[in-house]
């Protein structure tokens, strides 16, 4: 049985890690390199860095801090934000990232997924989906959660998988930063429709929430920010809890 992954998420704006609620009211949470090193030493399985203002500011992800992170940690990490070309993907992978996360550019140009998977391998291509409930469906948002699209999140995830995506980073915008638990209904819907790994994101407030996402939501990995950034729980505490509950995790 594959071990479930615990992945701290670091949203980066202006070179600093920030955290908000429902994608707004951002507060400073520290330096990305320092936090990344802390989580690496604490036993994180992977890290995700998202440059959340790159797309809106129409710029590329800043390569400098990506290189600094690569020089500091020795676990896989994913970088996203403002990535819209094969050249940009290549630059980030060369700077030390193990995977790239595509969102807005992939929604605008789905063929970017196919081209990127062919050029670098599906294992490098993560599709980030920011989903918000709208009636009895979930709509896809782009631009760091700023712009609603007409795309249905479940249909988009299926399309992304068919185009060659290797992994889905699924964020519930309704739960983001609330610490009330993941959207298990959304997670289960996605798990039932896709064969590639799904990372649950948005709403983690306790180890019990992570357990629910892995069990009831059938996620392959859980991503969290607030509970780690503000040291409410350590990664070791979370892994110990999950292990006692029978979840296979890397110790």
Short mmCIF file of C-alpha atoms in Angstrom, two decimals:
data_model
loop_
_atom_site.label_atom_id
_atom_site.label_comp_id
_atom_site.label_asym_id
_atom_site.label_seq_id
_atom_site.Cartn_x
_atom_site.Cartn_y
_atom_site.Cartn_z
CA UNK A 1 0.00 0.00 0.00
CA UNK A 2 1.32 3.43 -0.94
CA UNK A 3 2.00 5.75 1.97
CA UNK A 4 -0.24 8.81 2.27
CA UNK A 5 1.64 12.08 1.89
CA UNK A 6 1.57 15.07 4.25
CA UNK A 7 2.28 18.26 2.29
CA UNK A 8 2.61 21.73 3.80
CA UNK A 9 1.55 24.46 1.38
CA UNK A 10 3.32 27.79 1.20
CA UNK A 11 1.46 30.57 -0.61
CA UNK A 12 4.04 33.16 -1.66
CA UNK A 13 3.36 36.84 -2.37
CA UNK A 14 6.10 39.46 -2.75
CA UNK A 15 8.66 36.88 -1.66
CA UNK A 16 6.90 36.08 1.64
CA UNK A 17 4.67 33.22 2.73
CA UNK A 18 1.11 34.43 3.40
CA UNK A 19 -2.12 32.84 4.58
CA UNK A 20 -5.69 34.07 4.35
CA UNK A 21 -9.27 32.88 4.60
CA UNK A 22 -11.25 32.07 1.44
CA UNK A 23 -8.31 33.44 -0.58
CA UNK A 24 -8.49 36.95 0.99
CA UNK A 25 -7.27 38.83 4.12
CA UNK A 26 -3.70 37.63 3.64
CA UNK A 27 -1.34 37.72 6.63
CA UNK A 28 2.44 37.26 6.66
CA UNK A 29 3.56 33.79 7.76
CA UNK A 30 7.31 33.92 7.15
CA UNK A 31 10.17 33.42 4.69
CA UNK A 32 9.58 30.64 2.12
CA UNK A 33 13.08 29.22 2.36
CA UNK A 34 13.14 29.21 6.16
CA UNK A 35 9.68 27.68 6.42
CA UNK A 36 10.50 25.15 3.72
CA UNK A 37 13.59 24.05 5.63
CA UNK A 38 11.63 23.78 8.86
CA UNK A 39 9.04 21.51 7.28
CA UNK A 40 11.72 19.42 5.60
CA UNK A 41 13.43 18.85 8.95
CA UNK A 42 10.09 18.12 10.62
CA UNK A 43 9.41 15.27 8.21
CA UNK A 44 7.20 16.68 5.45
CA UNK A 45 6.86 14.29 2.52
CA UNK A 46 6.70 17.08 -0.06
CA UNK A 47 6.19 20.84 -0.22
CA UNK A 48 4.04 22.99 -2.48
CA UNK A 49 4.97 26.62 -3.17
CA UNK A 50 2.33 28.72 -4.93
CA UNK A 51 3.22 32.22 -6.13
CA UNK A 52 -0.36 33.43 -5.73
CA UNK A 53 0.03 36.89 -7.28
CA UNK A 54 2.15 35.96 -10.32
CA UNK A 55 -0.78 35.43 -12.69
CA UNK A 56 -2.66 38.57 -11.68
CA UNK A 57 0.51 40.65 -11.86
CA UNK A 58 1.20 39.06 -15.28
CA UNK A 59 4.70 37.95 -14.35
CA UNK A 60 6.58 34.70 -14.03
CA UNK A 61 7.30 32.93 -10.77
CA UNK A 62 10.45 34.37 -9.23
CA UNK A 63 13.22 31.86 -9.91
CA UNK A 64 15.52 33.16 -7.17
CA UNK A 65 13.66 31.74 -4.20
CA UNK A 66 13.03 28.48 -6.08
CA UNK A 67 16.80 27.99 -6.40
CA UNK A 68 17.27 28.86 -2.73
CA UNK A 69 14.66 26.32 -1.71
CA UNK A 70 16.28 23.64 -3.89
CA UNK A 71 19.63 24.31 -2.23
CA UNK A 72 18.08 23.95 1.24
CA UNK A 73 15.67 21.01 1.21
CA UNK A 74 15.99 17.44 -0.05
CA UNK A 75 12.40 16.33 -0.54
CA UNK A 76 10.25 16.81 -3.66
CA UNK A 77 8.64 20.21 -4.07
CA UNK A 78 6.13 21.68 -6.48
CA UNK A 79 6.05 25.27 -7.70
CA UNK A 80 3.04 27.06 -9.19
CA UNK A 81 1.95 30.54 -10.18
CA UNK A 82 2.26 32.44 -13.44
CA UNK A 83 3.46 29.40 -15.41
CA UNK A 84 2.17 29.64 -18.96
CA UNK A 85 4.76 28.13 -21.30
CA UNK A 86 7.06 25.16 -21.78
CA UNK A 87 10.00 27.52 -21.35
CA UNK A 88 8.75 28.61 -17.93
CA UNK A 89 8.26 24.99 -16.87
CA UNK A 90 11.76 24.10 -18.06
CA UNK A 91 13.28 27.02 -16.17
CA UNK A 92 11.61 26.01 -12.91
CA UNK A 93 12.59 22.37 -13.23
CA UNK A 94 16.16 23.41 -14.02
CA UNK A 95 16.11 25.67 -10.94
CA UNK A 96 15.39 22.60 -8.81
CA UNK A 97 11.62 22.15 -8.66
CA UNK A 98 10.46 18.54 -9.00
CA UNK A 99 6.99 19.39 -10.31
CA UNK A 100 5.10 22.40 -11.60
CA UNK A 101 1.52 23.31 -10.84
CA UNK A 102 -0.57 24.71 -13.68
CA UNK A 103 -3.88 26.48 -13.18
CA UNK A 104 -4.93 29.61 -15.07
CA UNK A 105 -2.79 29.00 -18.17
CA UNK A 106 -4.04 25.42 -18.46
CA UNK A 107 -7.67 26.57 -18.24
CA UNK A 108 -7.03 29.12 -21.00
CA UNK A 109 -5.05 26.67 -23.12
CA UNK A 110 -5.71 23.02 -22.17
CA UNK A 111 -3.26 21.81 -24.83
CA UNK A 112 -0.48 23.16 -22.60
CA UNK A 113 -1.09 20.11 -20.39
CA UNK A 114 -0.58 17.71 -23.30
CA UNK A 115 2.52 19.54 -24.50
CA UNK A 116 4.03 19.76 -21.02
CA UNK A 117 3.39 16.09 -20.26
CA UNK A 118 4.99 15.10 -23.56
CA UNK A 119 8.03 17.31 -22.96
CA UNK A 120 8.70 16.64 -19.27
CA UNK A 121 6.60 13.62 -18.28
CA UNK A 122 3.20 13.49 -16.60
CA UNK A 123 4.86 12.98 -13.22
CA UNK A 124 6.03 16.62 -13.36
CA UNK A 125 2.66 18.12 -14.22
CA UNK A 126 0.24 18.95 -11.41
CA UNK A 127 -3.07 20.60 -12.28
CA UNK A 128 -4.26 22.91 -9.52
CA UNK A 129 -8.03 23.30 -9.42
CA UNK A 130 -9.54 26.07 -7.31
CA UNK A 131 -13.17 25.00 -7.00
CA UNK A 132 -16.09 26.86 -5.45
CA UNK A 133 -19.59 25.50 -4.98
CA UNK A 134 -22.23 27.02 -7.24
CA UNK A 135 -25.63 25.41 -6.72
CA UNK A 136 -25.24 21.66 -7.21
CA UNK A 137 -21.84 21.90 -8.92
CA UNK A 138 -18.37 23.36 -8.39
CA UNK A 139 -17.02 26.08 -10.67
CA UNK A 140 -13.34 26.52 -11.55
CA UNK A 141 -11.71 29.81 -10.55
CA UNK A 142 -8.46 31.23 -11.93
CA UNK A 143 -6.10 34.10 -11.09
CA UNK A 144 -5.50 32.97 -7.52
CA UNK A 145 -9.22 32.57 -6.92
CA UNK A 146 -10.18 35.95 -8.35
CA UNK A 147 -11.94 35.02 -11.58
CA UNK A 148 -14.87 32.65 -11.97
CA UNK A 149 -14.97 30.58 -15.15
CA UNK A 150 -17.81 28.66 -16.75
CA UNK A 151 -15.94 25.38 -16.33
CA UNK A 152 -17.37 22.64 -14.14
CA UNK A 153 -14.59 21.49 -11.83
CA UNK A 154 -15.34 17.77 -12.13
CA UNK A 155 -15.46 17.88 -15.93
CA UNK A 156 -12.26 19.93 -16.03
CA UNK A 157 -10.42 17.43 -13.86
CA UNK A 158 -11.44 14.59 -16.15
CA UNK A 159 -10.26 16.56 -19.18
CA UNK A 160 -6.95 17.44 -17.52
CA UNK A 161 -6.32 13.78 -16.72
CA UNK A 162 -7.05 12.76 -20.30
CA UNK A 163 -4.62 15.42 -21.55
CA UNK A 164 -1.79 13.97 -19.47
CA UNK A 165 -1.88 15.54 -16.02
CA UNK A 166 -0.07 13.42 -13.46
CA UNK A 167 -1.73 14.74 -10.32
CA UNK A 168 -4.60 16.97 -9.17
CA UNK A 169 -4.20 19.60 -6.45
CA UNK A 170 -7.82 20.19 -5.47
CA UNK A 171 -8.59 23.26 -3.35
CA UNK A 172 -12.04 23.96 -1.98
CA UNK A 173 -12.29 27.75 -2.00
CA UNK A 174 -15.28 27.51 0.34
CA UNK A 175 -13.11 25.82 2.97
CA UNK A 176 -9.77 27.60 2.35
CA UNK A 177 -8.29 28.88 5.62
CA UNK A 178 -11.45 28.15 7.61
CA UNK A 179 -9.94 25.20 9.51
CA UNK A 180 -13.36 23.50 9.65
CA UNK A 181 -12.37 20.49 7.55
CA UNK A 182 -12.01 19.59 3.90
CA UNK A 183 -14.97 19.43 1.50
CA UNK A 184 -15.39 15.65 1.65
CA UNK A 185 -18.25 15.61 -0.84
CA UNK A 186 -16.11 17.34 -3.46
CA UNK A 187 -13.14 15.10 -2.70
CA UNK A 188 -15.16 11.90 -3.03
CA UNK A 189 -16.71 13.08 -6.31
CA UNK A 190 -13.25 13.70 -7.74
CA UNK A 191 -11.82 10.44 -6.39
CA UNK A 192 -14.63 8.53 -8.09
CA UNK A 193 -13.87 10.17 -11.46
CA UNK A 194 -10.09 10.09 -11.67
CA UNK A 195 -7.32 7.48 -11.65
CA UNK A 196 -4.44 9.88 -10.90
CA UNK A 197 -3.47 11.00 -7.38
CA UNK A 198 -5.56 13.71 -5.75
CA UNK A 199 -4.14 16.11 -3.17
CA UNK A 200 -6.82 17.50 -0.83
CA UNK A 201 -6.52 21.20 -0.01
CA UNK A 202 -8.60 23.78 1.81
CA UNK A 203 -9.96 23.56 5.36
CA UNK A 204 -7.49 21.60 7.48
CA UNK A 205 -7.77 22.53 11.15
CA UNK A 206 -6.86 19.32 12.97
CA UNK A 207 -5.32 15.89 12.43
CA UNK A 208 -8.87 14.49 12.41
CA UNK A 209 -9.63 16.58 9.33
CA UNK A 210 -6.65 15.11 7.50
CA UNK A 211 -7.77 11.61 8.48
CA UNK A 212 -11.26 12.27 7.09
CA UNK A 213 -9.86 13.54 3.79
CA UNK A 214 -7.71 10.43 3.40
CA UNK A 215 -10.41 7.97 4.44
CA UNK A 216 -13.81 9.37 3.52
CA UNK A 217 -12.58 11.67 0.77
CA UNK A 218 -10.21 8.99 -0.57
CA UNK A 219 -7.44 11.54 -1.13
CA UNK A 220 -3.93 10.31 -1.87
CA UNK A 221 -2.31 13.21 -0.03
CA UNK A 222 -3.37 16.07 2.23
CA UNK A 223 -2.13 19.61 1.94
CA UNK A 224 -2.34 22.05 4.85
CA UNK A 225 -1.06 25.52 5.67
CA UNK A 226 -2.48 27.29 8.73
CA UNK A 227 -2.11 24.40 11.18
CA UNK A 228 1.59 24.14 10.32
CA UNK A 229 2.51 27.80 9.73
CA UNK A 230 1.24 28.88 13.13
CA UNK A 231 2.56 25.73 14.85
CA UNK A 232 -0.84 24.51 15.98
CA UNK A 233 0.36 21.01 15.13
CA UNK A 234 3.69 19.67 14.00
CA UNK A 235 4.07 17.30 11.06
CA UNK A 236 5.37 14.65 13.48
CA UNK A 237 2.23 14.95 15.62
CA UNK A 238 0.01 14.61 12.56
CA UNK A 239 1.89 11.56 11.30
CA UNK A 240 1.81 9.91 14.73
CA UNK A 241 -1.96 10.43 14.93
CA UNK A 242 -2.57 9.07 11.43
CA UNK A 243 -0.33 6.08 12.04
CA UNK A 244 -2.24 5.18 15.23
CA UNK A 245 -5.43 5.37 13.15
CA UNK A 246 -4.05 2.79 10.75
CA UNK A 247 -3.02 5.13 7.93
CA UNK A 248 0.26 4.23 6.24
CA UNK A 249 2.59 7.26 6.40
CA UNK A 250 6.31 7.71 5.94
CA UNK A 251 8.00 7.98 9.32
#
